[in-house]
XYZ file of C-alpha atoms in Angstrom:
148
model
C -19.547 -27.632 -52.229
C -15.930 -26.772 -52.471
C -16.464 -22.893 -51.699
C -14.003 -21.576 -49.463
C -15.440 -19.685 -46.360
C -13.448 -18.269 -43.390
C -15.532 -21.067 -40.966
C -15.213 -24.430 -39.993
C -13.151 -26.238 -42.205
C -13.187 -23.584 -44.686
C -15.911 -25.346 -46.942
C -19.071 -27.233 -46.978
C -17.211 -30.477 -48.150
C -14.696 -30.453 -45.699
C -16.589 -29.878 -42.833
C -19.011 -32.562 -43.524
C -15.815 -34.652 -44.074
C -14.173 -33.737 -40.837
C -17.965 -34.156 -39.139
C -18.151 -38.119 -40.627
C -14.358 -38.137 -39.441
C -14.538 -37.327 -36.289
C -17.952 -39.280 -35.608
C -15.723 -42.420 -36.614
C -12.876 -41.711 -34.437
C -15.141 -41.422 -31.598
C -17.209 -44.401 -32.323
C -14.280 -46.398 -32.403
C -12.806 -45.164 -29.575
C -15.915 -46.359 -27.512
C -15.625 -50.125 -28.811
C -11.823 -49.699 -27.653
C -10.166 -49.070 -30.859
C -8.354 -45.572 -29.612
C -5.997 -44.663 -32.463
C -8.474 -45.452 -35.235
C -7.840 -43.392 -38.767
C -10.548 -42.840 -40.941
C -9.345 -44.542 -44.030
C -8.272 -41.931 -46.501
C -7.022 -39.585 -43.678
C -3.502 -38.573 -43.072
C -2.499 -39.753 -39.319
C -1.742 -36.620 -37.371
C -4.294 -34.195 -38.825
C -7.818 -33.807 -37.880
C -10.395 -36.590 -38.659
C -11.758 -36.330 -41.643
C -8.964 -34.625 -43.419
C -9.215 -37.063 -46.574
C -5.632 -36.144 -47.498
C -4.120 -39.705 -48.372
C -5.337 -42.252 -50.624
C -8.447 -44.309 -50.996
C -10.463 -41.382 -49.206
C -14.005 -40.568 -49.705
C -14.441 -39.527 -53.069
C -18.097 -37.415 -53.349
C -21.417 -36.743 -51.661
C -22.968 -40.059 -52.356
C -20.257 -41.623 -51.237
C -20.040 -39.951 -47.744
C -23.830 -40.512 -47.536
C -23.550 -44.365 -47.894
C -20.650 -44.374 -45.118
C -22.426 -42.346 -42.749
C -26.001 -44.561 -43.629
C -23.374 -47.492 -42.158
C -22.342 -45.697 -39.687
C -25.352 -44.459 -38.295
C -26.739 -48.437 -38.483
C -23.405 -49.515 -36.067
C -24.568 -46.195 -33.480
C -27.972 -47.759 -33.475
C -26.616 -50.986 -32.504
C -24.242 -50.095 -30.062
C -26.776 -47.598 -28.150
C -29.343 -50.214 -28.260
C -26.796 -52.352 -26.481
C -25.772 -50.160 -23.758
C -26.786 -50.432 -20.238
C -26.727 -47.114 -17.599
C -23.906 -48.497 -15.829
C -21.978 -48.313 -18.960
C -22.164 -44.258 -19.150
C -19.424 -44.092 -16.526
C -16.940 -46.451 -17.843
C -13.844 -44.788 -18.937
C -12.653 -44.369 -22.484
C -9.305 -43.854 -23.986
C -8.998 -41.950 -27.179
C -5.450 -41.535 -28.923
C -5.313 -37.813 -30.271
C -2.876 -38.072 -33.098
C -3.619 -34.236 -33.874
C -2.576 -33.434 -30.114
C -0.072 -35.826 -29.797
C -1.997 -36.905 -26.215
C -3.875 -39.693 -24.994
C -7.558 -38.766 -23.810
C -9.462 -40.095 -21.054
C -13.456 -39.525 -20.851
C -16.091 -41.135 -19.391
C -18.357 -42.647 -22.053
C -21.074 -40.294 -21.393
C -18.815 -37.561 -21.952
C -17.680 -38.784 -25.218
C -21.361 -39.455 -26.121
C -22.187 -36.044 -25.259
C -19.054 -34.813 -27.523
C -19.828 -36.152 -30.305
C -23.302 -34.626 -30.478
C -21.853 -31.093 -29.137
C -19.383 -31.698 -32.112
C -21.858 -32.512 -34.524
C -24.442 -29.633 -33.869
C -21.921 -26.627 -34.130
C -20.187 -28.044 -37.134
C -23.509 -28.589 -38.752
C -24.666 -24.972 -37.777
C -21.246 -24.158 -39.498
C -22.249 -25.850 -42.978
C -25.580 -24.124 -42.963
C -24.032 -20.588 -42.511
C -22.043 -21.680 -45.192
C -25.159 -22.752 -47.499
C -26.895 -19.681 -46.285
C -23.684 -17.383 -47.773
C -23.546 -19.439 -50.919
C -27.383 -18.537 -51.558
C -29.397 -21.323 -50.632
C -32.573 -20.557 -49.385
C -34.461 -23.692 -48.268
C -31.420 -25.122 -45.367
C -32.005 -28.154 -42.940
C -33.697 -27.995 -39.683
C -30.802 -28.204 -37.245
C -32.918 -27.634 -34.125
C -33.565 -30.712 -32.070
C -37.001 -29.749 -31.083
C -37.948 -29.243 -34.617
C -35.970 -32.560 -35.891
C -37.828 -34.234 -33.417
C -41.232 -33.112 -34.247
C -40.406 -33.755 -38.201
C -39.364 -37.343 -37.214
C -42.891 -37.804 -35.170
C -44.864 -37.007 -38.295
């Protein structure tokens, strides 16, 4: 998990933390909290850096936090109406030192796209580590699996 690679955030672990942290930061922005910092992160660095105190300690801890976030996403998305997709969402990027203003629909698309390419980097690191049974990352394969 912590072996270094010249892609993504440099390791499977750091890439997973970044993917979770970015998802948290954007989810909070959708809730109106435009300057959210993930607990354990140092402000001013990429989300999920976990260089501060009280951060995510291990994979079970990360899994638990991600499951909580998934429940929050499910509730949030279930409560959306088509009109809300056109609303403007702001996020203050501490890493870029700028305020970003985007349509809610674009934020949702960005979160999905970011997760997809980050998980592709993680799968590539796992492959390079010799893992032979890799997770499915194609949307169609995941949809087929979910339907079984």
